[in-house]
PDB file of C-alpha atoms in Angstrom:
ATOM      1  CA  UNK A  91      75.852  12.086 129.610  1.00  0.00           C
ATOM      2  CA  UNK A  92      79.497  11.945 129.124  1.00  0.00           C
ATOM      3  CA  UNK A  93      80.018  15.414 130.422  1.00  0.00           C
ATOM      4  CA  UNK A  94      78.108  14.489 133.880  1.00  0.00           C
ATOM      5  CA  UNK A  95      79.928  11.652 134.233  1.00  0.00           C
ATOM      6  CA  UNK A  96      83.192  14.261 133.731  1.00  0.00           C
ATOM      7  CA  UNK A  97      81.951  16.414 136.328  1.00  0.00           C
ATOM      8  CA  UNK A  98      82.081  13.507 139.062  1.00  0.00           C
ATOM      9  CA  UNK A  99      85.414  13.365 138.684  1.00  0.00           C
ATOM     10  CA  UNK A 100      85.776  17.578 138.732  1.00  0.00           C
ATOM     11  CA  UNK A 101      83.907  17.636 142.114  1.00  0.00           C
ATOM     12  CA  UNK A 102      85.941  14.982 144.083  1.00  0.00           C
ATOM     13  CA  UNK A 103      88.968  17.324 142.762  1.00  0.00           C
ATOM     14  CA  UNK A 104      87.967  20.088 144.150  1.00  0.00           C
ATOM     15  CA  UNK A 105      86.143  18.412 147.141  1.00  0.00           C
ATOM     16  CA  UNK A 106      83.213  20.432 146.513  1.00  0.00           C
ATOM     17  CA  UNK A 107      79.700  20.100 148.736  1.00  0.00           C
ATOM     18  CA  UNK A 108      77.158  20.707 145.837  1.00  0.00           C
ATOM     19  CA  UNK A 109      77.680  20.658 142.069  1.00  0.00           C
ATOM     20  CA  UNK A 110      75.111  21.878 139.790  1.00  0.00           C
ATOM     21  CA  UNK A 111      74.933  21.268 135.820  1.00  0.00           C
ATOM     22  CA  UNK A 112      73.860  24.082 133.705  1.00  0.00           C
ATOM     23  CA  UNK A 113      73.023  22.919 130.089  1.00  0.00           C
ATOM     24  CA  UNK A 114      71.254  26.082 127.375  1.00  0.00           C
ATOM     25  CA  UNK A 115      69.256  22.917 125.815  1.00  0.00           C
ATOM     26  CA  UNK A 116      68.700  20.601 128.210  1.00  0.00           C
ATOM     27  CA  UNK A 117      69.592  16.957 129.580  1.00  0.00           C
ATOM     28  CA  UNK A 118      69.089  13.585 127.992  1.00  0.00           C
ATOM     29  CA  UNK A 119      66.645  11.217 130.195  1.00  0.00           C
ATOM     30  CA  UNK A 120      69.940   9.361 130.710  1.00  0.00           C
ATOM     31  CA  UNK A 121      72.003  12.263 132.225  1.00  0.00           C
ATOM     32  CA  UNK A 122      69.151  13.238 134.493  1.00  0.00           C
ATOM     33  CA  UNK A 123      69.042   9.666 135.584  1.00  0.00           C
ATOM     34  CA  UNK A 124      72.717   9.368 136.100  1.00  0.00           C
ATOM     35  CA  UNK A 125      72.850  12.836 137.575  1.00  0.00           C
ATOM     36  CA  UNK A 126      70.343  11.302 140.213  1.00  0.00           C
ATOM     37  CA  UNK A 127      72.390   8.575 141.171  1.00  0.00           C
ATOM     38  CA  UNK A 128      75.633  10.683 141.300  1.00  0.00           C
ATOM     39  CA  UNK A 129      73.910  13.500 143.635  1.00  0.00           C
ATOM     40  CA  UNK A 130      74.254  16.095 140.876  1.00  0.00           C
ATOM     41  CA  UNK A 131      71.375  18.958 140.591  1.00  0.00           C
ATOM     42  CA  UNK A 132      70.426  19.466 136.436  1.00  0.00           C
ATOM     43  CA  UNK A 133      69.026  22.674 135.582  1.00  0.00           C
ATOM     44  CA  UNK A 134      68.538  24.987 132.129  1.00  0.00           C
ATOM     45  CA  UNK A 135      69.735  28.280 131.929  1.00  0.00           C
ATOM     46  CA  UNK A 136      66.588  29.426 132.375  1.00  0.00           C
ATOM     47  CA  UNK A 137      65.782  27.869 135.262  1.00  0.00           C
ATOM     48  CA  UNK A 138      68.839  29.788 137.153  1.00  0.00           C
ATOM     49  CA  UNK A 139      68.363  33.549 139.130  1.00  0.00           C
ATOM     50  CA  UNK A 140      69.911  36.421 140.516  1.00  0.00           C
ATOM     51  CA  UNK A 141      69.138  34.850 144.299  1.00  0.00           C
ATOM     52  CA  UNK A 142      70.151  31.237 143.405  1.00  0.00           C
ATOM     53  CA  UNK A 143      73.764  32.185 142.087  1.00  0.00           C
ATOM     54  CA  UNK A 144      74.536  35.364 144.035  1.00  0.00           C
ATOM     55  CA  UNK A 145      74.748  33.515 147.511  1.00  0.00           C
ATOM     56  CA  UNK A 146      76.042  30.310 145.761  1.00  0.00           C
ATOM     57  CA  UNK A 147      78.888  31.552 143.627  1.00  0.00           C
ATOM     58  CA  UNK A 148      79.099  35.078 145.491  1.00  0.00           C
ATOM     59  CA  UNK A 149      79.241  36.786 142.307  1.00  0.00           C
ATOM     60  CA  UNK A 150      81.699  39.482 141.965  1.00  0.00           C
ATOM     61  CA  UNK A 151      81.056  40.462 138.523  1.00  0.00           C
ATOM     62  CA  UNK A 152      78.311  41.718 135.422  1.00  0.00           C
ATOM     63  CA  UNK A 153      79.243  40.520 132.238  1.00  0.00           C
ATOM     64  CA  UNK A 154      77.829  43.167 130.289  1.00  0.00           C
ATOM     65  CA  UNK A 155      77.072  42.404 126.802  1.00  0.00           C
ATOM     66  CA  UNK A 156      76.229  45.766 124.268  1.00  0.00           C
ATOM     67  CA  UNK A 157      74.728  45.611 121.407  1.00  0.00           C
ATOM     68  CA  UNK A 158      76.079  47.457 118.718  1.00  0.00           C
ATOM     69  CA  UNK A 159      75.459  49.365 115.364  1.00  0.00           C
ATOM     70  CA  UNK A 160      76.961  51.673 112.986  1.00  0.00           C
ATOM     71  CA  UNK A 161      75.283  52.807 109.814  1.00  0.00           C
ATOM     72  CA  UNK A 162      76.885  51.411 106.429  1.00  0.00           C
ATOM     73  CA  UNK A 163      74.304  53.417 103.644  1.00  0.00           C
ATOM     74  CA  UNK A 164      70.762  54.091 102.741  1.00  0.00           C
ATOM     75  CA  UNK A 165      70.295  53.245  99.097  1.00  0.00           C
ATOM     76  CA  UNK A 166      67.302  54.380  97.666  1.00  0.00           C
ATOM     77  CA  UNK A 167      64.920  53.261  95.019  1.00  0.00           C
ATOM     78  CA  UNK A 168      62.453  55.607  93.534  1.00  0.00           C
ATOM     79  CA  UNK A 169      59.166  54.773  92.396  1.00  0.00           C
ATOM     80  CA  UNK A 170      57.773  53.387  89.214  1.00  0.00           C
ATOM     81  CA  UNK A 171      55.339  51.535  87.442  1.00  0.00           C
ATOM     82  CA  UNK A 172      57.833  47.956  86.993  1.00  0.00           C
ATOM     83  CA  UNK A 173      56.973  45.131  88.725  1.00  0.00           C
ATOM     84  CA  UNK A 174      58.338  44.727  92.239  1.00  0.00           C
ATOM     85  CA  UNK A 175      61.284  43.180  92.663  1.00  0.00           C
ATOM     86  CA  UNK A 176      63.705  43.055  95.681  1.00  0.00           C
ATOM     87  CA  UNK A 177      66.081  45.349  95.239  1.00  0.00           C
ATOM     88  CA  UNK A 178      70.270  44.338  94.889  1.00  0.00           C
ATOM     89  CA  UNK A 179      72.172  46.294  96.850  1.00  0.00           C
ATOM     90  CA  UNK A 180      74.960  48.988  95.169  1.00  0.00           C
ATOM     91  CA  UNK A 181      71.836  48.881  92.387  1.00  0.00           C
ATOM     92  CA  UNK A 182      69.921  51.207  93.225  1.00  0.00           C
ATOM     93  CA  UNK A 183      69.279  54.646  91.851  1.00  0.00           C
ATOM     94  CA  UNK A 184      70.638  56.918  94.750  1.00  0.00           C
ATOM     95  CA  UNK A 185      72.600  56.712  98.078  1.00  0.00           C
ATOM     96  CA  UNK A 186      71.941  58.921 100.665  1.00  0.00           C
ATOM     97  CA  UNK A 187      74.838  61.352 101.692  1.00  0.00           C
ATOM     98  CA  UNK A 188      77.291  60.350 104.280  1.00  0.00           C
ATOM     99  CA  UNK A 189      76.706  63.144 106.436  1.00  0.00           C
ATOM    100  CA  UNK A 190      72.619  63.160 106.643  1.00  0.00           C
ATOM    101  CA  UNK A 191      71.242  63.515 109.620  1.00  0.00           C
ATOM    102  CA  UNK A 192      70.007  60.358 110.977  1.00  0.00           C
ATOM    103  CA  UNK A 193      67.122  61.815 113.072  1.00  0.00           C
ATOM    104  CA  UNK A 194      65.829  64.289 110.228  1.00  0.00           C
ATOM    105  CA  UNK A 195      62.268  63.291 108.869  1.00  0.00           C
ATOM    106  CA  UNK A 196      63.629  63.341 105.504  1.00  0.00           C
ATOM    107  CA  UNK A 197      60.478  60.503 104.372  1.00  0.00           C
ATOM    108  CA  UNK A 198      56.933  62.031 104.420  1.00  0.00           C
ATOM    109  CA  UNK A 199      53.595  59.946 103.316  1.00  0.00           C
ATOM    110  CA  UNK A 200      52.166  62.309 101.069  1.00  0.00           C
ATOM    111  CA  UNK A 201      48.830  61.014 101.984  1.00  0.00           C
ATOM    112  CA  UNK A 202      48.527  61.619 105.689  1.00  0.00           C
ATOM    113  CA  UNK A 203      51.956  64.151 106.310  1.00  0.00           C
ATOM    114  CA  UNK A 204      53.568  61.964 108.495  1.00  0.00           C
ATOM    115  CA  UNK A 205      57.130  62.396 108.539  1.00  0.00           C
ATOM    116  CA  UNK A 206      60.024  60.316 109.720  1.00  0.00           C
ATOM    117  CA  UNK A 207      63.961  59.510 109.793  1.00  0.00           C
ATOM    118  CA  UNK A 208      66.592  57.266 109.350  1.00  0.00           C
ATOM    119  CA  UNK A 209      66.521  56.496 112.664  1.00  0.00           C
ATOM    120  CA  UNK A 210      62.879  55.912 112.752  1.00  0.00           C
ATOM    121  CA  UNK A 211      63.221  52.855 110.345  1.00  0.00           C
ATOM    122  CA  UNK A 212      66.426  51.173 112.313  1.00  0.00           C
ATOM    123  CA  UNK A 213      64.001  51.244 115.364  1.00  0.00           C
ATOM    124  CA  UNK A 214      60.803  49.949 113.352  1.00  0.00           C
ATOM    125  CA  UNK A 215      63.064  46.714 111.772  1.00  0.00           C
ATOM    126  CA  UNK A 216      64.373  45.990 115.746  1.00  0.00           C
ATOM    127  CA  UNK A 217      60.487  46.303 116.832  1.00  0.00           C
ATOM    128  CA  UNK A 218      59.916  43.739 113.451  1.00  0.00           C
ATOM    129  CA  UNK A 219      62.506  41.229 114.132  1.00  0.00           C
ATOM    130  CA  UNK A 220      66.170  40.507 116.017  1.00  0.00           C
ATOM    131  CA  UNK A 221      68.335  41.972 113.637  1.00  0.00           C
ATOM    132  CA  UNK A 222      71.498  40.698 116.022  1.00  0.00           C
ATOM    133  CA  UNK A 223      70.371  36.626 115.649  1.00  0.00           C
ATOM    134  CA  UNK A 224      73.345  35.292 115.176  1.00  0.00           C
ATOM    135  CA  UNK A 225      75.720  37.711 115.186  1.00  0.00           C
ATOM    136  CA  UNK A 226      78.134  36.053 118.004  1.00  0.00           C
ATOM    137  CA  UNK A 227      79.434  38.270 121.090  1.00  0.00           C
ATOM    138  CA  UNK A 228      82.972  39.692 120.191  1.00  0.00           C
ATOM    139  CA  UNK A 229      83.136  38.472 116.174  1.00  0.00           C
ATOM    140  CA  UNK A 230      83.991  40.831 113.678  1.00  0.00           C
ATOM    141  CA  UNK A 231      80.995  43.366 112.373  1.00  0.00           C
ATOM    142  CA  UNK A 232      79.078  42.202 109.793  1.00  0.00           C
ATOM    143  CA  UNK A 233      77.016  44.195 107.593  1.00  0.00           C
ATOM    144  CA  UNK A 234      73.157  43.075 107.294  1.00  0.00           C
ATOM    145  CA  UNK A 235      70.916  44.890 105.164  1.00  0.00           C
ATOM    146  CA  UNK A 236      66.690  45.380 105.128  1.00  0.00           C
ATOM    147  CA  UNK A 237      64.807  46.512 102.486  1.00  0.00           C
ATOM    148  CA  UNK A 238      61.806  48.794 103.362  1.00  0.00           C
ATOM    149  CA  UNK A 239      59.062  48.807 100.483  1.00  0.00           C
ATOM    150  CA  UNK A 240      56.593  51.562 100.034  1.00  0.00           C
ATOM    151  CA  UNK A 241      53.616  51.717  97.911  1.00  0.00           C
ATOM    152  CA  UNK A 242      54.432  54.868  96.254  1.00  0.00           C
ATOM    153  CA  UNK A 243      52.763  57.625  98.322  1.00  0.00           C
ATOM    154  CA  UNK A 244      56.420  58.303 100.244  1.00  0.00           C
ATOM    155  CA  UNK A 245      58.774  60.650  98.869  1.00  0.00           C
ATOM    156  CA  UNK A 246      62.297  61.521 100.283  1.00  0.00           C
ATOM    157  CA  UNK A 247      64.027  64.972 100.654  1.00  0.00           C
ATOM    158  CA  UNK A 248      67.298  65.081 101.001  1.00  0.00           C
ATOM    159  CA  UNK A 249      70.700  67.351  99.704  1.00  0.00           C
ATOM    160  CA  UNK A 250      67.777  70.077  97.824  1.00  0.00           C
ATOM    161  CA  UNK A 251      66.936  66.095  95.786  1.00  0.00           C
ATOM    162  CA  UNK A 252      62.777  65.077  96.061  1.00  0.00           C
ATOM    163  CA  UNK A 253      61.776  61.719  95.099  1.00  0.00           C
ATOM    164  CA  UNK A 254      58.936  59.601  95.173  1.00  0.00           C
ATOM    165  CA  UNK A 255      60.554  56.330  96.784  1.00  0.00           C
ATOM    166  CA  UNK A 256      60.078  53.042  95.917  1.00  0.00           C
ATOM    167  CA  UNK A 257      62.217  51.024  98.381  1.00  0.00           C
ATOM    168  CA  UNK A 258      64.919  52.145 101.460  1.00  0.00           C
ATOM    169  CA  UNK A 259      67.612  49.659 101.761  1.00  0.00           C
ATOM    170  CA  UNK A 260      69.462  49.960 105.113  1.00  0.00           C
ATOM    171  CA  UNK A 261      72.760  48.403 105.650  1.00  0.00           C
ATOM    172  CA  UNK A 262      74.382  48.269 109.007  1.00  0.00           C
ATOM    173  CA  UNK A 263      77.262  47.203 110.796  1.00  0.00           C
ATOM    174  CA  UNK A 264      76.375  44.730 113.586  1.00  0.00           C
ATOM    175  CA  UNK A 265      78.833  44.020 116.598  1.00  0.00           C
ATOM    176  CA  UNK A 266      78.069  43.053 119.890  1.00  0.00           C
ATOM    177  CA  UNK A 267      81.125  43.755 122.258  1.00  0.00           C
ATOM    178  CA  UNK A 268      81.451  42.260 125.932  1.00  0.00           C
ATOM    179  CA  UNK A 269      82.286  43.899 129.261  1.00  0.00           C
ATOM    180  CA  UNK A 270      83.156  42.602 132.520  1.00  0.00           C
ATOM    181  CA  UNK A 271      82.124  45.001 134.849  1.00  0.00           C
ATOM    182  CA  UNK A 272      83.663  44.562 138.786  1.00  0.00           C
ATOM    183  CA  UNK A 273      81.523  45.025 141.670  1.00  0.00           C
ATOM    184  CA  UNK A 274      83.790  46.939 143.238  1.00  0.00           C
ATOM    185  CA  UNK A 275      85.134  49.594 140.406  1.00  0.00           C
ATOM    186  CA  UNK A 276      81.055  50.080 140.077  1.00  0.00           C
ATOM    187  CA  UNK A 277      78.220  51.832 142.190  1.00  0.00           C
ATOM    188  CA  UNK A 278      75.861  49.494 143.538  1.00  0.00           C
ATOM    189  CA  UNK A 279      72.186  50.866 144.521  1.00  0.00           C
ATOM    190  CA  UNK A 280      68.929  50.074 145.568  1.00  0.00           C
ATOM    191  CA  UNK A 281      65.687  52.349 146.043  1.00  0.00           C
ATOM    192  CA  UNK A 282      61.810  52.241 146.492  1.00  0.00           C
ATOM    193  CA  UNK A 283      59.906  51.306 148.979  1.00  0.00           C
ATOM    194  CA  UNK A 284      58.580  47.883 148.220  1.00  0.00           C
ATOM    195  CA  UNK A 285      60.079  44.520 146.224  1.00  0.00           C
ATOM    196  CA  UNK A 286      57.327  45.308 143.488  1.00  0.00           C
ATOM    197  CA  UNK A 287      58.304  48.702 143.040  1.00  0.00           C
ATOM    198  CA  UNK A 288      62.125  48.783 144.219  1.00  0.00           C
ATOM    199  CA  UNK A 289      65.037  48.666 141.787  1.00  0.00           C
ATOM    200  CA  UNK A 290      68.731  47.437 141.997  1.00  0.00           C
ATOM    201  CA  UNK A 291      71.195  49.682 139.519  1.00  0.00           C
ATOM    202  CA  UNK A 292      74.419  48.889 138.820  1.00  0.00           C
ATOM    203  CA  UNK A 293      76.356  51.632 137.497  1.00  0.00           C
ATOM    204  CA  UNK A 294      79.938  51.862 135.716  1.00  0.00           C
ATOM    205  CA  UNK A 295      82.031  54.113 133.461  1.00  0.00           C
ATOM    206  CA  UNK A 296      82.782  51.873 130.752  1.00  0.00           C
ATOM    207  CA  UNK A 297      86.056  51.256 129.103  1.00  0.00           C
ATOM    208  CA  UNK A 298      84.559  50.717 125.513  1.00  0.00           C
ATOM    209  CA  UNK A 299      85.826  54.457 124.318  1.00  0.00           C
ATOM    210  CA  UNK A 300      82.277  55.097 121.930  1.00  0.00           C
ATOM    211  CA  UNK A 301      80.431  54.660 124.817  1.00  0.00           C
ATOM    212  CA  UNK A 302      79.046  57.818 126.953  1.00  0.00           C
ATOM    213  CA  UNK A 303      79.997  57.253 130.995  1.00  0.00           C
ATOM    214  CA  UNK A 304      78.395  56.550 133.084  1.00  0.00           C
ATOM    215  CA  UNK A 305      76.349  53.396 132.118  1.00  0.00           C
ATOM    216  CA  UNK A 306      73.561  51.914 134.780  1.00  0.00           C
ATOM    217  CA  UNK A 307      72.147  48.752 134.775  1.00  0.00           C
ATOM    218  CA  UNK A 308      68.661  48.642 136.067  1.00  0.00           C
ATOM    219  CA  UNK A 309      66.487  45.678 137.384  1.00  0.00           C
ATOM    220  CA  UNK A 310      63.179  45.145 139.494  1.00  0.00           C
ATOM    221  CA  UNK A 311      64.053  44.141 142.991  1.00  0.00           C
ATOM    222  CA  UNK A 312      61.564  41.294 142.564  1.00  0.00           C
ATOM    223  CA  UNK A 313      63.199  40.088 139.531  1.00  0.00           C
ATOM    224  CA  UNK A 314      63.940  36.306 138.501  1.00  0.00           C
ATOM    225  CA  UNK A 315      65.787  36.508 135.300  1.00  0.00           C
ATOM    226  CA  UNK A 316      67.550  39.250 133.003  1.00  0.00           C
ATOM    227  CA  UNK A 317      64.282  40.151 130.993  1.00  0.00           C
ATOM    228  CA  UNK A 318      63.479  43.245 132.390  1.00  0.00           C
ATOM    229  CA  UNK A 319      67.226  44.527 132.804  1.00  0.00           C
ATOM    230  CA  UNK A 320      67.018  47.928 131.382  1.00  0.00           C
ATOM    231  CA  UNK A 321      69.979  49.800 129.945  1.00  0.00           C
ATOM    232  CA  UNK A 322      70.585  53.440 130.812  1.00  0.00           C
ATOM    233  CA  UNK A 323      73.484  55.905 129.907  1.00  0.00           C
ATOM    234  CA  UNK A 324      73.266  59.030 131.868  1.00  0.00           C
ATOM    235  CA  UNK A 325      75.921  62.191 131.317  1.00  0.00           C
ATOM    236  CA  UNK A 326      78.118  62.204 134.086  1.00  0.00           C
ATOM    237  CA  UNK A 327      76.945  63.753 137.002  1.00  0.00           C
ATOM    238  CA  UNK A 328      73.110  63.661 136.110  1.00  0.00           C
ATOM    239  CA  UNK A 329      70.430  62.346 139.073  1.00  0.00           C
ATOM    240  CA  UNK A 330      68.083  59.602 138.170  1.00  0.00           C
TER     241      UNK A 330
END
């Protein structure tokens, strides 16, 4: 409540026409009652879109936040007749090489055949849960480690070694690294046909050097809200 009272005073400084309050959690019954009487509009973040702040503000700029990781180890557990336990990490009974490939099926259910990699699991814990919750935008990396358990039909090939595993633990190094991106250093496109089926792409070279140029942002014409942006990186000089 204090803070709309605070903005009063910010909009008779700047003799601004409209002044709208943006809070992530929400207003007290108080501030919305206050805001009322003061003739300032209360919303959440997630009430705000693309077409309310683009005309408003006349946006010149993305912030682009990336997500990012970088493998720390694989430390592997083989199989035996103990009870489980979670395993400690740097206890284990092997660590993977530093140079194994990270898309090689090097794990294989002996059961059905299926095979997969390294990659395969980082992908299955991100479909499991948000491995980046609270890891704050431009903080140092942190390492965060899962443990994958396995009920002893999986064994692991790797370096001429074959194991019947017990437990993966994956440890990675989580950053997430922010970008402003200008409108006008950028490409700015639109195609289909129809709202429904039309897109809006935004597309940049970024500056971060591990990142492959270009880098295209791409949302549904018809959009409200950021959850259907889609991230693309395309080699330079490659057609949609």
């Amino acid at each position: 409540m204090t803070w709309v009272e605070q903005l009063v005073t910010k909009k008779k400084s700047l003799d601004a026409t409209r002044l709208i309050a943006v809070s992530a959690s929400g207003f007290s019954d108080g501030a919305h009652a206050l805001a009322n009487e003061l003739g300032i509009e209360l919303k959440t973040a997630r009430d705000i879109d693309c077409d309310e702040l683009s005309p408003l503000l006349n946006l010149d700029m993305v912030l682009f936040n990336r997500r990012c990781a970088s493998l720390d180890s694989v430390e592997l557990r083989f199989a035996s007749n103990h009870d489980w336990s979670p395993p400690a990490p740097g206890n284990c009974d092997a660590v993977l090489p530093a140079d194994t490939d990270l898309t090689a099926p090097i794990f294989r259910n002996i059961d059905t055949g299926y095979r997969w990699s390294i990659n395969d699991i980082w992908l299955q814990l991100q479909q499991a849960t948000d491995p980046y919750a609270g890891v704050e935008k431009g903080a140092p990396p942190q390492v965060r480690t899962a443990c994958f358990p396995y009920p002893g039909n999986v064994e692991v090939c790797y370096a001429d070694c074959r194991h019947m595993l017990g437990d993966a633990l994956l440890s990675v190094f989580l950053w997430i690294e922010s970008e402003a991106v200008w409108k006008e250093e950028s490409a700015k496109v639109e195609y289909g046909a129809s709202s429904e089926k039309g897109l809006h792409y935004l597309e940049f070279a970024s500056e971060i050097e591990r990142m492959p140029p270009p880098v295209s942002l791409q949302i549904q014409k018809d959009s409200r809200d950021c959850s259907n942006l889609r991230v693309v990186y395309r080699r330079a000089g490659e057609k949609t």
